[in-house]
PDB file of C-alpha atoms and ligand atoms in Angstrom:
ATOM      1  CA  MET K   1       0.000   0.000   0.000  1.00  0.00           C
ATOM      2  CA  LEU K   2       2.760   2.441   1.088  1.00  0.00           C
ATOM      3  CA  ASN K   3       6.256   1.281   0.159  1.00  0.00           C
ATOM      4  CA  VAL K   4       9.174   3.505   1.029  1.00  0.00           C
ATOM      5  CA  SER K   5      12.432   2.240  -0.342  1.00  0.00           C
ATOM      6  CA  ASN K   6      15.957   3.484   0.293  1.00  0.00           C
ATOM      7  CA  LEU K   7      14.822   7.063   0.932  1.00  0.00           C
ATOM      8  CA  ASN K   8      17.502   9.691   1.422  1.00  0.00           C
ATOM      9  CA  LYS K   9      17.053  13.328   2.350  1.00  0.00           C
ATOM     10  CA  SER K  10      19.643  15.896   3.323  1.00  0.00           C
ATOM     11  CA  TYR K  11      19.364  19.547   4.304  1.00  0.00           C
ATOM     12  CA  GLN K  12      21.997  21.959   3.088  1.00  0.00           C
ATOM     13  CA  ILE K  13      22.857  24.670   5.584  1.00  0.00           C
ATOM     14  CA  GLY K  14      25.468  26.961   4.099  1.00  0.00           C
ATOM     15  CA  LYS K  15      28.278  24.649   3.090  1.00  0.00           C
ATOM     16  CA  THR K  16      27.292  21.913   5.489  1.00  0.00           C
ATOM     17  CA  LYS K  17      25.126  19.046   4.363  1.00  0.00           C
ATOM     18  CA  TYR K  18      23.094  17.347   7.058  1.00  0.00           C
ATOM     19  CA  GLU K  19      21.716  13.898   6.288  1.00  0.00           C
ATOM     20  CA  ALA K  20      18.295  13.676   7.914  1.00  0.00           C
ATOM     21  CA  LEU K  21      17.209  10.379   6.286  1.00  0.00           C
ATOM     22  CA  LYS K  22      19.711   7.707   5.364  1.00  0.00           C
ATOM     23  CA  GLY K  23      18.296   4.871   3.291  1.00  0.00           C
ATOM     24  CA  VAL K  24      14.931   4.513   5.022  1.00  0.00           C
ATOM     25  CA  SER K  25      12.826   1.567   3.820  1.00  0.00           C
ATOM     26  CA  LEU K  26       9.465   0.527   5.210  1.00  0.00           C
ATOM     27  CA  ASP K  27       6.094  -0.829   4.119  1.00  0.00           C
ATOM     28  CA  VAL K  28       2.611  -0.135   5.452  1.00  0.00           C
ATOM     29  CA  GLU K  29      -0.234  -2.522   4.592  1.00  0.00           C
ATOM     30  CA  LYS K  30      -3.799  -1.449   3.907  1.00  0.00           C
ATOM     31  CA  GLY K  31      -5.740  -1.122   7.164  1.00  0.00           C
ATOM     32  CA  GLU K  32      -2.586  -1.057   9.286  1.00  0.00           C
ATOM     33  CA  PHE K  33      -1.986   1.465  12.073  1.00  0.00           C
ATOM     34  CA  VAL K  34       1.748   2.182  12.215  1.00  0.00           C
ATOM     35  CA  ALA K  35       3.644   4.524  14.531  1.00  0.00           C
ATOM     36  CA  VAL K  36       7.049   6.105  14.003  1.00  0.00           C
ATOM     37  CA  MET K  37       9.019   6.820  17.151  1.00  0.00           C
ATOM     38  CA  GLY K  38      12.561   7.953  17.825  1.00  0.00           C
ATOM     39  CA  PRO K  39      14.576  10.639  19.587  1.00  0.00           C
ATOM     40  CA  SER K  40      14.167  14.311  18.752  1.00  0.00           C
ATOM     41  CA  GLY K  41      15.996  15.053  15.516  1.00  0.00           C
ATOM     42  CA  SER K  42      15.940  11.430  14.337  1.00  0.00           C
ATOM     43  CA  GLY K  43      14.072  12.360  11.136  1.00  0.00           C
ATOM     44  CA  LYS K  44      10.439  11.513  11.936  1.00  0.00           C
ATOM     45  CA  THR K  45       8.882  14.741  10.640  1.00  0.00           C
ATOM     46  CA  THR K  46      11.239  14.753   7.665  1.00  0.00           C
ATOM     47  CA  LEU K  47      10.058  11.238   6.764  1.00  0.00           C
ATOM     48  CA  LEU K  48       6.401  12.244   7.061  1.00  0.00           C
ATOM     49  CA  ASN K  49       6.965  15.404   5.006  1.00  0.00           C
ATOM     50  CA  CYS K  50       8.722  13.415   2.278  1.00  0.00           C
ATOM     51  CA  ILE K  51       5.871  10.881   2.142  1.00  0.00           C
ATOM     52  CA  SER K  52       3.334  13.688   1.866  1.00  0.00           C
ATOM     53  CA  CYS K  53       5.580  15.384  -0.751  1.00  0.00           C
ATOM     54  CA  TYR K  54       5.773  18.604   1.240  1.00  0.00           C
ATOM     55  CA  ILE K  55       9.510  18.409   0.837  1.00  0.00           C
ATOM     56  CA  PRO K  56      11.377  16.685  -2.001  1.00  0.00           C
ATOM     57  CA  SER K  57      13.572  13.702  -1.181  1.00  0.00           C
ATOM     58  CA  ASP K  58      17.067  13.355  -2.665  1.00  0.00           C
ATOM     59  CA  SER K  59      16.717   9.751  -3.787  1.00  0.00           C
ATOM     60  CA  GLY K  60      14.691   6.625  -3.200  1.00  0.00           C
ATOM     61  CA  GLU K  61      11.097   5.659  -3.895  1.00  0.00           C
ATOM     62  CA  ILE K  62       7.792   6.421  -2.208  1.00  0.00           C
ATOM     63  CA  GLN K  63       5.129   4.193  -3.713  1.00  0.00           C
ATOM     64  CA  LEU K  64       1.508   4.748  -2.761  1.00  0.00           C
ATOM     65  CA  GLY K  65      -0.793   2.131  -4.270  1.00  0.00           C
ATOM     66  CA  GLY K  66       1.806   1.496  -6.978  1.00  0.00           C
ATOM     67  CA  THR K  67       2.434   5.154  -7.946  1.00  0.00           C
ATOM     68  CA  ASP K  68       5.878   6.583  -7.243  1.00  0.00           C
ATOM     69  CA  LEU K  69       5.097   9.924  -5.577  1.00  0.00           C
ATOM     70  CA  ALA K  70       8.706  11.065  -5.718  1.00  0.00           C
ATOM     71  CA  LYS K  71       8.520  11.142  -9.534  1.00  0.00           C
ATOM     72  CA  LEU K  72       5.193  12.931  -9.994  1.00  0.00           C
ATOM     73  CA  PRO K  73       4.998  16.501 -11.300  1.00  0.00           C
ATOM     74  CA  GLU K  74       3.767  19.196  -8.862  1.00  0.00           C
ATOM     75  CA  ALA K  75       0.188  19.346 -10.211  1.00  0.00           C
ATOM     76  CA  ALA K  76      -0.237  15.588  -9.865  1.00  0.00           C
ATOM     77  CA  ILE K  77       1.185  15.708  -6.339  1.00  0.00           C
ATOM     78  CA  ALA K  78      -1.407  18.294  -5.318  1.00  0.00           C
ATOM     79  CA  LYS K  79      -4.121  15.943  -6.583  1.00  0.00           C
ATOM     80  CA  VAL K  80      -2.666  12.961  -4.703  1.00  0.00           C
ATOM     81  CA  ARG K  81      -2.494  15.061  -1.532  1.00  0.00           C
ATOM     82  CA  ASN K  82      -6.085  16.105  -1.850  1.00  0.00           C
ATOM     83  CA  GLU K  83      -7.554  12.787  -2.938  1.00  0.00           C
ATOM     84  CA  LYS K  84      -5.382  10.032  -1.521  1.00  0.00           C
ATOM     85  CA  LEU K  85      -3.904  11.473   1.651  1.00  0.00           C
ATOM     86  CA  GLY K  86      -5.514  12.741   4.840  1.00  0.00           C
ATOM     87  CA  PHE K  87      -3.575  14.873   7.317  1.00  0.00           C
ATOM     88  CA  VAL K  88      -3.843  15.342  11.064  1.00  0.00           C
ATOM     89  CA  PHE K  89      -1.522  17.958  12.524  1.00  0.00           C
ATOM     90  CA  GLN K  90      -0.434  18.581  16.088  1.00  0.00           C
ATOM     91  CA  ASP K  91      -2.181  21.925  16.284  1.00  0.00           C
ATOM     92  CA  PHE K  92      -5.349  20.756  14.473  1.00  0.00           C
ATOM     93  CA  LEU K  93      -5.341  23.575  11.875  1.00  0.00           C
ATOM     94  CA  LEU K  94      -9.103  24.052  11.959  1.00  0.00           C
ATOM     95  CA  LEU K  95     -10.470  27.236  10.433  1.00  0.00           C
ATOM     96  CA  ASP K  96     -11.995  29.461  13.130  1.00  0.00           C
ATOM     97  CA  GLY K  97     -14.637  30.960  10.841  1.00  0.00           C
ATOM     98  CA  LEU K  98     -16.129  27.596   9.849  1.00  0.00           C
ATOM     99  CA  THR K  99     -18.315  25.273  11.913  1.00  0.00           C
ATOM    100  CA  VAL K 100     -17.129  21.794  12.860  1.00  0.00           C
ATOM    101  CA  ARG K 101     -19.184  20.337  10.004  1.00  0.00           C
ATOM    102  CA  ASP K 102     -17.821  22.811   7.440  1.00  0.00           C
ATOM    103  CA  ASN K 103     -14.274  22.215   8.650  1.00  0.00           C
ATOM    104  CA  ILE K 104     -14.784  18.490   8.064  1.00  0.00           C
ATOM    105  CA  MET K 105     -16.026  19.169   4.517  1.00  0.00           C
ATOM    106  CA  LEU K 106     -13.178  21.565   3.703  1.00  0.00           C
ATOM    107  CA  PRO K 107     -10.976  19.138   1.693  1.00  0.00           C
ATOM    108  CA  ARG K 108     -13.958  18.388  -0.556  1.00  0.00           C
ATOM    109  CA  ILE K 109     -14.781  22.067  -0.936  1.00  0.00           C
ATOM    110  CA  ILE K 110     -11.162  22.783  -1.866  1.00  0.00           C
ATOM    111  CA  GLY K 111     -11.183  19.859  -4.302  1.00  0.00           C
ATOM    112  CA  GLY K 112     -14.339  21.290  -5.926  1.00  0.00           C
ATOM    113  CA  GLN K 113     -16.343  18.162  -5.095  1.00  0.00           C
ATOM    114  CA  VAL K 114     -19.293  19.675  -3.256  1.00  0.00           C
ATOM    115  CA  SER K 115     -22.297  17.345  -3.260  1.00  0.00           C
ATOM    116  CA  ALA K 116     -25.183  16.104  -1.164  1.00  0.00           C
ATOM    117  CA  SER K 117     -23.302  12.865  -0.537  1.00  0.00           C
ATOM    118  CA  MET K 118     -20.458  14.906   0.929  1.00  0.00           C
ATOM    119  CA  GLU K 119     -22.863  16.302   3.535  1.00  0.00           C
ATOM    120  CA  GLN K 120     -24.044  12.789   4.340  1.00  0.00           C
ATOM    121  CA  THR K 121     -20.454  11.600   4.676  1.00  0.00           C
ATOM    122  CA  ALA K 122     -19.655  14.527   6.997  1.00  0.00           C
ATOM    123  CA  ASP K 123     -22.689  13.706   9.139  1.00  0.00           C
ATOM    124  CA  ARG K 124     -21.722  10.046   9.273  1.00  0.00           C
ATOM    125  CA  LEU K 125     -18.190  10.931  10.377  1.00  0.00           C
ATOM    126  CA  CYS K 126     -19.638  13.216  13.065  1.00  0.00           C
ATOM    127  CA  GLU K 127     -21.658  10.244  14.337  1.00  0.00           C
ATOM    128  CA  VAL K 128     -18.677   7.864  14.191  1.00  0.00           C
ATOM    129  CA  PHE K 129     -16.501  10.262  16.188  1.00  0.00           C
ATOM    130  CA  GLY K 130     -19.132  11.385  18.692  1.00  0.00           C
ATOM    131  CA  ILE K 131     -19.176  15.013  17.601  1.00  0.00           C
ATOM    132  CA  ALA K 132     -22.652  15.152  16.024  1.00  0.00           C
ATOM    133  CA  HIS K 133     -23.936  17.262  18.923  1.00  0.00           C
ATOM    134  CA  ILE K 134     -21.333  19.984  18.299  1.00  0.00           C
ATOM    135  CA  LYS K 135     -21.279  19.974  14.501  1.00  0.00           C
ATOM    136  CA  ASN K 136     -22.702  23.481  14.239  1.00  0.00           C
ATOM    137  CA  LYS K 137     -20.293  24.948  16.788  1.00  0.00           C
ATOM    138  CA  TYR K 138     -17.133  26.877  15.946  1.00  0.00           C
ATOM    139  CA  PRO K 139     -13.624  25.678  16.891  1.00  0.00           C
ATOM    140  CA  ALA K 140     -13.277  28.385  19.582  1.00  0.00           C
ATOM    141  CA  ASP K 141     -16.230  26.873  21.450  1.00  0.00           C
ATOM    142  CA  ILE K 142     -15.162  23.208  21.620  1.00  0.00           C
ATOM    143  CA  SER K 143     -12.573  21.293  23.668  1.00  0.00           C
ATOM    144  CA  GLY K 144      -9.094  20.210  22.536  1.00  0.00           C
ATOM    145  CA  GLY K 145     -10.167  16.585  22.203  1.00  0.00           C
ATOM    146  CA  GLU K 146     -13.250  17.598  20.182  1.00  0.00           C
ATOM    147  CA  LYS K 147     -11.052  19.729  17.915  1.00  0.00           C
ATOM    148  CA  GLN K 148      -8.756  16.803  17.340  1.00  0.00           C
ATOM    149  CA  ARG K 149     -11.652  14.436  16.577  1.00  0.00           C
ATOM    150  CA  THR K 150     -12.910  17.050  14.111  1.00  0.00           C
ATOM    151  CA  ALA K 151      -9.446  17.060  12.548  1.00  0.00           C
ATOM    152  CA  VAL K 152      -9.486  13.244  12.269  1.00  0.00           C
ATOM    153  CA  ALA K 153     -12.960  13.350  10.676  1.00  0.00           C
ATOM    154  CA  ARG K 154     -11.711  15.988   8.220  1.00  0.00           C
ATOM    155  CA  ALA K 155      -8.728  13.784   7.343  1.00  0.00           C
ATOM    156  CA  LEU K 156     -11.211  11.029   6.436  1.00  0.00           C
ATOM    157  CA  ILE K 157     -13.751  12.990   4.362  1.00  0.00           C
ATOM    158  CA  ASN K 158     -12.177  11.988   1.044  1.00  0.00           C
ATOM    159  CA  SER K 159     -11.786   8.330   2.118  1.00  0.00           C
ATOM    160  CA  PRO K 160      -8.019   8.722   1.750  1.00  0.00           C
ATOM    161  CA  GLU K 161      -5.806   5.737   1.074  1.00  0.00           C
ATOM    162  CA  LEU K 162      -3.487   6.888   3.845  1.00  0.00           C
ATOM    163  CA  ILE K 163      -3.760   9.132   6.902  1.00  0.00           C
ATOM    164  CA  LEU K 164      -0.563  10.894   7.940  1.00  0.00           C
ATOM    165  CA  ALA K 165      -0.377  12.303  11.456  1.00  0.00           C
ATOM    166  CA  ASP K 166       2.498  14.185  13.106  1.00  0.00           C
ATOM    167  CA  GLU K 167       2.309  14.130  16.914  1.00  0.00           C
ATOM    168  CA  PRO K 168      -1.507  14.146  16.887  1.00  0.00           C
ATOM    169  CA  THR K 169      -1.599  13.739  20.667  1.00  0.00           C
ATOM    170  CA  GLY K 170       1.321  16.058  21.349  1.00  0.00           C
ATOM    171  CA  ASN K 171      -0.646  18.952  22.807  1.00  0.00           C
ATOM    172  CA  LEU K 172      -3.353  16.963  24.551  1.00  0.00           C
ATOM    173  CA  ASP K 173      -4.010  15.723  28.080  1.00  0.00           C
ATOM    174  CA  SER K 174      -4.273  11.961  28.584  1.00  0.00           C
ATOM    175  CA  LYS K 175      -8.071  11.865  28.217  1.00  0.00           C
ATOM    176  CA  SER K 176      -8.037  13.785  24.940  1.00  0.00           C
ATOM    177  CA  SER K 177      -5.079  11.733  23.691  1.00  0.00           C
ATOM    178  CA  ARG K 178      -7.100   8.613  24.327  1.00  0.00           C
ATOM    179  CA  ALA K 179     -10.016  10.123  22.372  1.00  0.00           C
ATOM    180  CA  VAL K 180      -7.751  10.751  19.382  1.00  0.00           C
ATOM    181  CA  ILE K 181      -6.302   7.236  19.510  1.00  0.00           C
ATOM    182  CA  ASN K 182      -9.818   5.845  19.777  1.00  0.00           C
ATOM    183  CA  SER K 183     -10.841   7.813  16.721  1.00  0.00           C
ATOM    184  CA  PHE K 184      -7.900   6.343  14.773  1.00  0.00           C
ATOM    185  CA  LEU K 185      -8.796   2.842  15.963  1.00  0.00           C
ATOM    186  CA  GLN K 186     -12.393   3.443  14.923  1.00  0.00           C
ATOM    187  CA  ALA K 187     -11.274   4.750  11.534  1.00  0.00           C
ATOM    188  CA  LYS K 188      -9.219   1.569  11.133  1.00  0.00           C
ATOM    189  CA  GLN K 189     -11.958  -0.806  12.241  1.00  0.00           C
ATOM    190  CA  GLU K 190     -15.036   0.807  10.708  1.00  0.00           C
ATOM    191  CA  LEU K 191     -13.577   2.517   7.657  1.00  0.00           C
ATOM    192  CA  CYS K 192     -10.532   0.277   7.050  1.00  0.00           C
ATOM    193  CA  ALA K 193      -8.316   3.363   7.181  1.00  0.00           C
ATOM    194  CA  THR K 194      -4.531   3.075   7.001  1.00  0.00           C
ATOM    195  CA  ILE K 195      -2.727   5.308   9.479  1.00  0.00           C
ATOM    196  CA  PHE K 196       0.905   6.385   9.712  1.00  0.00           C
ATOM    197  CA  MET K 197       1.524   8.361  12.892  1.00  0.00           C
ATOM    198  CA  VAL K 198       4.630  10.056  14.253  1.00  0.00           C
ATOM    199  CA  THR K 199       4.590  10.141  18.034  1.00  0.00           C
ATOM    200  CA  HIS K 200       6.800  10.565  21.107  1.00  0.00           C
ATOM    201  CA  ASP K 201       4.167   8.956  23.221  1.00  0.00           C
ATOM    202  CA  SER K 202       4.690   5.250  23.975  1.00  0.00           C
ATOM    203  CA  PHE K 203       1.118   5.057  25.273  1.00  0.00           C
ATOM    204  CA  ALA K 204      -0.279   6.223  21.912  1.00  0.00           C
ATOM    205  CA  ALA K 205       2.154   3.988  19.999  1.00  0.00           C
ATOM    206  CA  SER K 206       1.181   0.925  22.050  1.00  0.00           C
ATOM    207  CA  PHE K 207      -2.239   0.865  20.320  1.00  0.00           C
ATOM    208  CA  CYS K 208      -0.570   0.438  16.923  1.00  0.00           C
ATOM    209  CA  ASP K 209      -0.056  -2.770  14.978  1.00  0.00           C
ATOM    210  CA  ARG K 210       3.560  -1.887  14.363  1.00  0.00           C
ATOM    211  CA  VAL K 211       6.110   0.663  15.554  1.00  0.00           C
ATOM    212  CA  VAL K 212       9.058   1.809  13.453  1.00  0.00           C
ATOM    213  CA  ILE K 213      11.889   3.269  15.500  1.00  0.00           C
ATOM    214  CA  LEU K 214      14.138   5.794  13.807  1.00  0.00           C
ATOM    215  CA  GLN K 215      17.530   6.849  15.056  1.00  0.00           C
ATOM    216  CA  ASP K 216      19.939   9.200  13.279  1.00  0.00           C
ATOM    217  CA  GLY K 217      17.851   9.110  10.128  1.00  0.00           C
ATOM    218  CA  ALA K 218      17.729   5.332   9.799  1.00  0.00           C
ATOM    219  CA  VAL K 219      15.281   2.599  10.815  1.00  0.00           C
ATOM    220  CA  ARG K 220      16.790   1.010  13.947  1.00  0.00           C
ATOM    221  CA  ARG K 221      13.966  -1.297  14.997  1.00  0.00           C
ATOM    222  CA  MET K 222      10.612  -2.486  13.738  1.00  0.00           C
ATOM    223  CA  LEU K 223       8.341  -3.885  16.449  1.00  0.00           C
ATOM    224  CA  SER K 224       5.061  -5.701  15.846  1.00  0.00           C
ATOM    225  CA  ARG K 225       2.493  -5.866  18.571  1.00  0.00           C
ATOM    226  CA  GLY K 226       1.331  -9.355  17.593  1.00  0.00           C
ATOM    227  CA  GLU K 227      -0.840 -11.013  20.218  1.00  0.00           C
ATOM    228  CA  VAL K 228       0.603  -9.330  23.310  1.00  0.00           C
ATOM    229  CA  SER K 229      -1.503  -6.972  25.441  1.00  0.00           C
ATOM    230  CA  ARG K 230      -1.316  -3.241  24.878  1.00  0.00           C
ATOM    231  CA  ARG K 231       0.341  -2.860  28.263  1.00  0.00           C
ATOM    232  CA  ALA K 232       3.041  -5.415  27.482  1.00  0.00           C
ATOM    233  CA  PHE K 233       3.675  -3.767  24.107  1.00  0.00           C
ATOM    234  CA  GLN K 234       4.063  -0.373  25.796  1.00  0.00           C
ATOM    235  CA  ASP K 235       6.604  -1.874  28.230  1.00  0.00           C
ATOM    236  CA  GLU K 236       8.500  -3.369  25.304  1.00  0.00           C
ATOM    237  CA  LEU K 237       8.561   0.021  23.541  1.00  0.00           C
ATOM    238  CA  LEU K 238       9.773   1.779  26.683  1.00  0.00           C
ATOM    239  CA  ASN K 239      12.554  -0.798  27.104  1.00  0.00           C
ATOM    240  CA  VAL K 240      13.731  -0.457  23.525  1.00  0.00           C
ATOM    241  CA  ILE K 241      13.709   3.340  23.734  1.00  0.00           C
ATOM    242  CA  SER K 242      15.614   3.432  27.009  1.00  0.00           C
ATOM    243  CA  GLU K 243      18.199   0.940  25.695  1.00  0.00           C
ATOM    244  CA  MET K 244      18.672   3.135  22.638  1.00  0.00           C
ATOM    245  CA  SER K 245      19.174   6.283  24.691  1.00  0.00           C
ATOM    246  CA  GLU K 246      21.708   4.480  26.912  1.00  0.00           C
ATOM    247  CA  VAL K 247      23.686   3.448  23.849  1.00  0.00           C
ATOM    248  CA  SER K 248      23.603   6.929  22.337  1.00  0.00           C
ATOM    249  CA  GLY K 249      24.218   8.567  25.725  1.00  0.00           C
ATOM    250  CA  GLN K 250      21.077  10.719  25.605  1.00  0.00           C
TER     251      GLN K 250
HETATM  252  N1  LIG J   1      14.313  22.748   7.226  1.00  0.00           N
HETATM  253  C1  LIG J   1      15.411  22.216   7.780  1.00  0.00           C
HETATM  254  N2  LIG J   1      16.634  22.708   7.497  1.00  0.00           N
HETATM  255  C2  LIG J   1      17.738  22.154   8.033  1.00  0.00           C
HETATM  256  N3  LIG J   1      17.749  21.118   8.870  1.00  0.00           N
HETATM  257  C3  LIG J   1      16.575  20.585   9.197  1.00  0.00           C
HETATM  258  C4  LIG J   1      15.337  21.105   8.678  1.00  0.00           C
HETATM  259  N4  LIG J   1      14.317  20.381   9.191  1.00  0.00           N
HETATM  260  C5  LIG J   1      14.894  19.460   9.979  1.00  0.00           C
HETATM  261  N5  LIG J   1      16.228  19.578   9.992  1.00  0.00           N
HETATM  262  C6  LIG J   1      17.178  18.730  10.731  1.00  0.00           C
HETATM  263  O1  LIG J   1      17.000  17.374  10.340  1.00  0.00           O
HETATM  264  C7  LIG J   1      16.998  16.509  11.467  1.00  0.00           C
HETATM  265  C8  LIG J   1      15.690  15.741  11.543  1.00  0.00           C
HETATM  266  O2  LIG J   1      14.642  16.655  11.843  1.00  0.00           O
HETATM  267  P1  LIG J   1      13.134  16.200  12.047  1.00  0.00           P
HETATM  268  O3  LIG J   1      12.328  17.434  12.187  1.00  0.00           O
HETATM  269  O4  LIG J   1      12.782  15.275  10.947  1.00  0.00           O
HETATM  270  O5  LIG J   1      13.248  15.412  13.424  1.00  0.00           O
HETATM  271  P2  LIG J   1      12.101  14.764  14.331  1.00  0.00           P
HETATM  272  O6  LIG J   1      12.496  13.335  14.517  1.00  0.00           O
HETATM  273  O7  LIG J   1      10.765  15.052  13.767  1.00  0.00           O
HETATM  274  O8  LIG J   1      12.327  15.549  15.698  1.00  0.00           O
HETATM  275  P3  LIG J   1      11.239  15.998  16.809  1.00  0.00           P
HETATM  276  O9  LIG J   1      10.956  14.778  17.613  1.00  0.00           O
HETATM  277  O10 LIG J   1      12.020  17.000  17.623  1.00  0.00           O
HETATM  278  O11 LIG J   1      10.056  16.583  16.128  1.00  0.00           O
HETATM  279  C9  LIG J   1      17.265  17.392  12.672  1.00  0.00           C
HETATM  280  O12 LIG J   1      18.616  17.310  13.022  1.00  0.00           O
HETATM  281  C10 LIG J   1      16.908  18.774  12.214  1.00  0.00           C
HETATM  282  O13 LIG J   1      17.677  19.738  12.861  1.00  0.00           O
HETATM  283 MG1  LIG J   2       9.105  16.205  14.446  1.00  0.00          MG
END
């Protein structure tokens, strides 16, 4: 579904070249919920931004459903972003002047695909995520968790092939974080959504099917949850992360 292969990305600062991604390869299957963890500066956001084509990679392939995104022209990339990808950002990025329902419909409005079915889809997503009762409210008048659920619903309005999320629980308390994770799990179970989430939070990551751990721009570990309990998986993640920071002296 998503196949990243030997991806390299460097940033040039003056005469110095900094390699942020060094030969990253990973696959995400349809319907899988995958987290990316790793120390600050390990390349997580860079990886997400390359996959979403916000920044160009230097070399390597990013295949989404068989199309190599890295080779598409800019106009085609914009279309892929609007039709095949859904985004959830740390600070929600809801528009203050639009209601919850209109915010959810925004990607369709931007894509010029306004229709009655779009309104039905928006209403269904409001039901799925428990925000039907606030759909006519404005972002200023709802809680952080409700904003984030609105953002998840918006990411799903186009039935994207892949949802990309960067620290979606980063600014939230534990109750709201749980609400966001629940909305991803619901999207996975009820809508067969595929989710790729960058997170620092081992609690959030422990709900995922798989966790990719980056270090210094490379994939260091790939952990599958398998049949173990969420709690046991979280302990495993914490162990791996603390071992890594001991080795690197962080
Ligand atoms: N626009 C940029 N120009 C130059 N260097 C950059 C740029 N963006 C990121 N970097 C560098 O690339 C490396 C990876 O950054 P990235 O933002 O991908 O890390 P991250 O894993 O998301 O970190 P965090 O957990 O702090 O968000 C860092 O060393 C960072 O300083
Ligand atoms: Mg980051």
